[in-house]
Amino acid sequence: MGEWIQTEIKRYMAGPENSMEKWGDEPAWAEPLVGFSSGADPLYMFYKKDIGDFYILPHEFMKHKYRREYDPSQLTVISWILPQTEATKQDHRKETHFPSERWARSRIFGEQVNVKLRKHVVEILEQNGYDAVGPMISPIWKGATSEKYGFASTWSERHAAYAAGLGTFGLSDALITPKGKAMRSGSVIVDAVIPPTSRPYENHNEYCLFLMDGTCGKCIERCPIGAITEKGHNKVLCRKYVNMTRQYVPKHYGFDGYGCGFCQTGVPCESGIPKKE
Ligand code: B12
Ligand code: SF4
Ligand code: SF4
């Protein structure tokens, strides 16, 4: 079943829905990575405890949609990584203050593709007799503030991807995956048991050169507002900067959009797991 889902996600992303909505049929995303974690993985309970009580567990999302109880061990969280394309990364590396058009398009039209993919995965699973829910398209997903981590929400796509063996967190907070951290992610929960993908790491910061060895720190230099320091990522400054681009994007590219993500391009972990020098 895992293979079927993986093939279906890749097939959908190779089709016409994966679009920048400009430049002919240019895709918004490169080929996805897919991983699985169990709904009973102790990490999910850890997230609720560590991030905040508002965090919603996989079986709670299912219960809300179908109005019945689920055994967490009979659920699987399907996670995917949508890597930025070479064209987007190339354009964005050159920028230092405002998002390139491709980056801003992947934020808006690319996230619309991500939403359609969540809906598509739910739909094919339901058609095949399974219950399924996309946390980010569930009415109970919302933003929230964590006492420990500041801006957060009731479901974090990156934490699900971490549980599914798809990557570890870096100094900038972004998830570094085998296809790098220039990416967006998504997930869907299903009432089926799919063998979990193994996690080839023990530590949640294992792929970040700075957090493991004190080297690199290139994302600190890439951030135009000093939101990343040796102490980590300042989300308040970051959000301010990202919001500031809401004027630039419509004025220069002609659509309602925004974005920043300089810390995700032009850095050693942009397109893969960085190697020690
Ligand atoms: C709120 C939010 C923001 C906030 C706060 C970001 C944040 N760090 O949480 C602001 C406005 C600042 C923001 C900015 C951006 N965002 Co945003 N945002 C979200 C959103 C909606 C929710 C995130 C959330 O719930 N976080 C929960 C908190 C707890 O996460 P955290 O603080 O990072 O978690 C730390 C702890 O858990 C800690 N930790 C401590 N002990 C342990 C132990 C273990 C075992 C683990 C696993 C972790 C852990 O490590 C983590 C990282 O340091 C998600 C969508 C989603 N639902 O996931 C997108 C999301 C995080 N954003 C995304 C993107 C792309 C961006 C921007 C690049 C904007 C843009 N598009 O141009 C910037 C980049 C900021 C950055 N440096 O990463 C992507 C991230 C992709 C990636 N490569 O990692 C997401 C996942 C959207 C998506 N669908 O892909 N965002
Ligand atoms: S650029 Fe370097 S310091 Fe920053 S997250 Fe990537 S590996 Fe870590
Ligand atoms: S998204 Fe932009 S403002 Fe936020 S940390 Fe990255 S480079 Fe800095």
PDB file of C-alpha atoms in Angstrom, residues 6-120:
ATOM      1  CA  GLN A   6       4.020   6.853  -3.212  1.00  0.00           C
ATOM      2  CA  THR A   7       3.465   6.110  -6.907  1.00  0.00           C
ATOM      3  CA  GLU A   8       0.131   7.949  -6.867  1.00  0.00           C
ATOM      4  CA  ILE A   9       1.694  11.070  -5.263  1.00  0.00           C
ATOM      5  CA  LYS A  10       4.532  11.076  -7.807  1.00  0.00           C
ATOM      6  CA  ARG A  11       2.121  10.474 -10.685  1.00  0.00           C
ATOM      7  CA  TYR A  12      -0.090  13.384  -9.606  1.00  0.00           C
ATOM      8  CA  MET A  13       2.917  15.693  -9.244  1.00  0.00           C
ATOM      9  CA  ALA A  14       4.154  14.742 -12.727  1.00  0.00           C
ATOM     10  CA  GLY A  15       0.801  15.906 -14.161  1.00  0.00           C
ATOM     11  CA  PRO A  16      -0.672  19.265 -15.188  1.00  0.00           C
ATOM     12  CA  GLU A  17      -1.846  20.236 -11.656  1.00  0.00           C
ATOM     13  CA  ASN A  18       1.785  20.843 -10.634  1.00  0.00           C
ATOM     14  CA  SER A  19       1.998  24.285 -12.193  1.00  0.00           C
ATOM     15  CA  MET A  20       3.496  27.728 -11.624  1.00  0.00           C
ATOM     16  CA  GLU A  21       0.573  29.104 -13.658  1.00  0.00           C
ATOM     17  CA  LYS A  22       3.013  30.935 -15.907  1.00  0.00           C
ATOM     18  CA  TRP A  23       5.773  30.059 -18.389  1.00  0.00           C
ATOM     19  CA  GLY A  24       3.872  27.376 -20.268  1.00  0.00           C
ATOM     20  CA  ASP A  25       3.627  24.211 -18.251  1.00  0.00           C
ATOM     21  CA  GLU A  26       6.536  24.944 -15.890  1.00  0.00           C
ATOM     22  CA  PRO A  27       6.044  22.862 -12.726  1.00  0.00           C
ATOM     23  CA  ALA A  28       5.982  24.455  -9.272  1.00  0.00           C
ATOM     24  CA  TRP A  29       7.816  21.494  -7.696  1.00  0.00           C
ATOM     25  CA  ALA A  30      10.437  18.866  -8.477  1.00  0.00           C
ATOM     26  CA  GLU A  31       9.760  15.156  -7.803  1.00  0.00           C
ATOM     27  CA  PRO A  32       8.474  14.598  -4.239  1.00  0.00           C
ATOM     28  CA  LEU A  33       9.879  12.485  -1.417  1.00  0.00           C
ATOM     29  CA  VAL A  34       7.353  10.396   0.511  1.00  0.00           C
ATOM     30  CA  GLY A  35       7.568   8.823   3.993  1.00  0.00           C
ATOM     31  CA  PHE A  36       5.281   7.183   6.561  1.00  0.00           C
ATOM     32  CA  SER A  37       4.974   7.236  10.355  1.00  0.00           C
ATOM     33  CA  SER A  38       2.635   5.413  12.698  1.00  0.00           C
ATOM     34  CA  GLY A  39      -0.271   7.271  14.315  1.00  0.00           C
ATOM     35  CA  ALA A  40       0.949   5.693  17.563  1.00  0.00           C
ATOM     36  CA  ASP A  41       4.532   6.938  17.174  1.00  0.00           C
ATOM     37  CA  PRO A  42       5.475   8.316  20.633  1.00  0.00           C
ATOM     38  CA  LEU A  43       6.857  11.398  18.844  1.00  0.00           C
ATOM     39  CA  TYR A  44       3.290  12.703  18.348  1.00  0.00           C
ATOM     40  CA  MET A  45       2.609  12.580  22.121  1.00  0.00           C
ATOM     41  CA  PHE A  46       5.991  14.231  22.632  1.00  0.00           C
ATOM     42  CA  TYR A  47       4.999  17.055  20.229  1.00  0.00           C
ATOM     43  CA  LYS A  48       1.785  17.682  22.163  1.00  0.00           C
ATOM     44  CA  LYS A  49       3.701  17.832  25.446  1.00  0.00           C
ATOM     45  CA  ASP A  50       6.631  19.848  24.131  1.00  0.00           C
ATOM     46  CA  ILE A  51       4.896  22.277  21.747  1.00  0.00           C
ATOM     47  CA  GLY A  52       1.618  22.772  23.591  1.00  0.00           C
ATOM     48  CA  ASP A  53      -1.633  21.157  24.611  1.00  0.00           C
ATOM     49  CA  PHE A  54      -3.311  22.699  21.540  1.00  0.00           C
ATOM     50  CA  TYR A  55      -1.362  20.274  19.307  1.00  0.00           C
ATOM     51  CA  ILE A  56      -3.762  17.778  17.692  1.00  0.00           C
ATOM     52  CA  LEU A  57      -2.881  14.066  17.493  1.00  0.00           C
ATOM     53  CA  PRO A  58      -3.497  11.960  14.351  1.00  0.00           C
ATOM     54  CA  HIS A  59      -6.433  10.029  15.890  1.00  0.00           C
ATOM     55  CA  GLU A  60      -8.004  13.315  17.063  1.00  0.00           C
ATOM     56  CA  PHE A  61      -8.052  14.697  13.490  1.00  0.00           C
ATOM     57  CA  MET A  62      -9.699  11.456  12.336  1.00  0.00           C
ATOM     58  CA  LYS A  63     -12.229  11.494  15.160  1.00  0.00           C
ATOM     59  CA  HIS A  64     -13.206  15.063  14.316  1.00  0.00           C
ATOM     60  CA  LYS A  65     -13.887  14.192  10.662  1.00  0.00           C
ATOM     61  CA  TYR A  66     -15.628  10.825  11.033  1.00  0.00           C
ATOM     62  CA  ARG A  67     -17.116  11.206  14.549  1.00  0.00           C
ATOM     63  CA  ARG A  68     -15.782   7.890  15.836  1.00  0.00           C
ATOM     64  CA  GLU A  69     -12.869   6.590  17.885  1.00  0.00           C
ATOM     65  CA  TYR A  70      -9.680   5.296  16.218  1.00  0.00           C
ATOM     66  CA  ASP A  71      -6.870   3.170  17.610  1.00  0.00           C
ATOM     67  CA  PRO A  72      -3.722   5.274  16.933  1.00  0.00           C
ATOM     68  CA  SER A  73      -1.726   2.117  16.163  1.00  0.00           C
ATOM     69  CA  GLN A  74      -4.075   1.432  13.213  1.00  0.00           C
ATOM     70  CA  LEU A  75      -3.344   4.840  11.640  1.00  0.00           C
ATOM     71  CA  THR A  76      -0.523   6.026   9.374  1.00  0.00           C
ATOM     72  CA  VAL A  77       0.641   9.565   8.689  1.00  0.00           C
ATOM     73  CA  ILE A  78       1.683   9.946   5.047  1.00  0.00           C
ATOM     74  CA  SER A  79       4.185  12.799   4.625  1.00  0.00           C
ATOM     75  CA  TRP A  80       5.735  14.344   1.551  1.00  0.00           C
ATOM     76  CA  ILE A  81       8.407  16.869   0.640  1.00  0.00           C
ATOM     77  CA  LEU A  82       7.921  19.058  -2.445  1.00  0.00           C
ATOM     78  CA  PRO A  83      11.412  20.280  -3.407  1.00  0.00           C
ATOM     79  CA  GLN A  84      11.800  23.643  -5.114  1.00  0.00           C
ATOM     80  CA  THR A  85      12.797  23.283  -8.782  1.00  0.00           C
ATOM     81  CA  GLU A  86      16.286  24.084 -10.088  1.00  0.00           C
ATOM     82  CA  ALA A  87      14.827  27.126 -11.903  1.00  0.00           C
ATOM     83  CA  THR A  88      13.342  28.531  -8.674  1.00  0.00           C
ATOM     84  CA  LYS A  89      16.491  27.904  -6.655  1.00  0.00           C
ATOM     85  CA  GLN A  90      18.669  29.462  -9.341  1.00  0.00           C
ATOM     86  CA  ASP A  91      16.554  32.650  -9.404  1.00  0.00           C
ATOM     87  CA  HIS A  92      16.230  32.883  -5.639  1.00  0.00           C
ATOM     88  CA  ARG A  93      19.963  32.452  -4.928  1.00  0.00           C
ATOM     89  CA  LYS A  94      20.611  35.718  -6.784  1.00  0.00           C
ATOM     90  CA  GLU A  95      18.194  37.705  -4.585  1.00  0.00           C
ATOM     91  CA  THR A  96      19.112  39.277  -1.284  1.00  0.00           C
ATOM     92  CA  HIS A  97      16.147  41.432  -0.226  1.00  0.00           C
ATOM     93  CA  PHE A  98      12.958  40.607  -2.110  1.00  0.00           C
ATOM     94  CA  PRO A  99      11.643  37.260  -3.275  1.00  0.00           C
ATOM     95  CA  SER A 100      12.238  36.181  -6.850  1.00  0.00           C
ATOM     96  CA  GLU A 101       9.037  35.766  -8.867  1.00  0.00           C
ATOM     97  CA  ARG A 102       9.446  31.991  -8.960  1.00  0.00           C
ATOM     98  CA  TRP A 103       9.790  31.778  -5.153  1.00  0.00           C
ATOM     99  CA  ALA A 104       6.711  33.956  -4.622  1.00  0.00           C
ATOM    100  CA  ARG A 105       4.791  31.841  -7.170  1.00  0.00           C
ATOM    101  CA  SER A 106       5.783  28.615  -5.424  1.00  0.00           C
ATOM    102  CA  ARG A 107       4.577  30.131  -2.136  1.00  0.00           C
ATOM    103  CA  ILE A 108       1.131  30.937  -3.575  1.00  0.00           C
ATOM    104  CA  PHE A 109       0.437  28.727  -6.607  1.00  0.00           C
ATOM    105  CA  GLY A 110       2.773  25.989  -5.350  1.00  0.00           C
ATOM    106  CA  GLU A 111       0.941  25.842  -2.024  1.00  0.00           C
ATOM    107  CA  GLN A 112      -2.332  25.640  -3.977  1.00  0.00           C
ATOM    108  CA  VAL A 113      -0.845  22.547  -5.663  1.00  0.00           C
ATOM    109  CA  ASN A 114       0.047  21.190  -2.197  1.00  0.00           C
ATOM    110  CA  VAL A 115      -3.576  21.713  -1.074  1.00  0.00           C
ATOM    111  CA  LYS A 116      -4.873  19.949  -4.205  1.00  0.00           C
ATOM    112  CA  LEU A 117      -2.455  17.077  -3.554  1.00  0.00           C
ATOM    113  CA  ARG A 118      -3.748  16.718   0.043  1.00  0.00           C
ATOM    114  CA  LYS A 119      -7.328  16.641  -1.307  1.00  0.00           C
ATOM    115  CA  HIS A 120      -6.386  14.170  -4.062  1.00  0.00           C
TER     116      HIS A 120
END
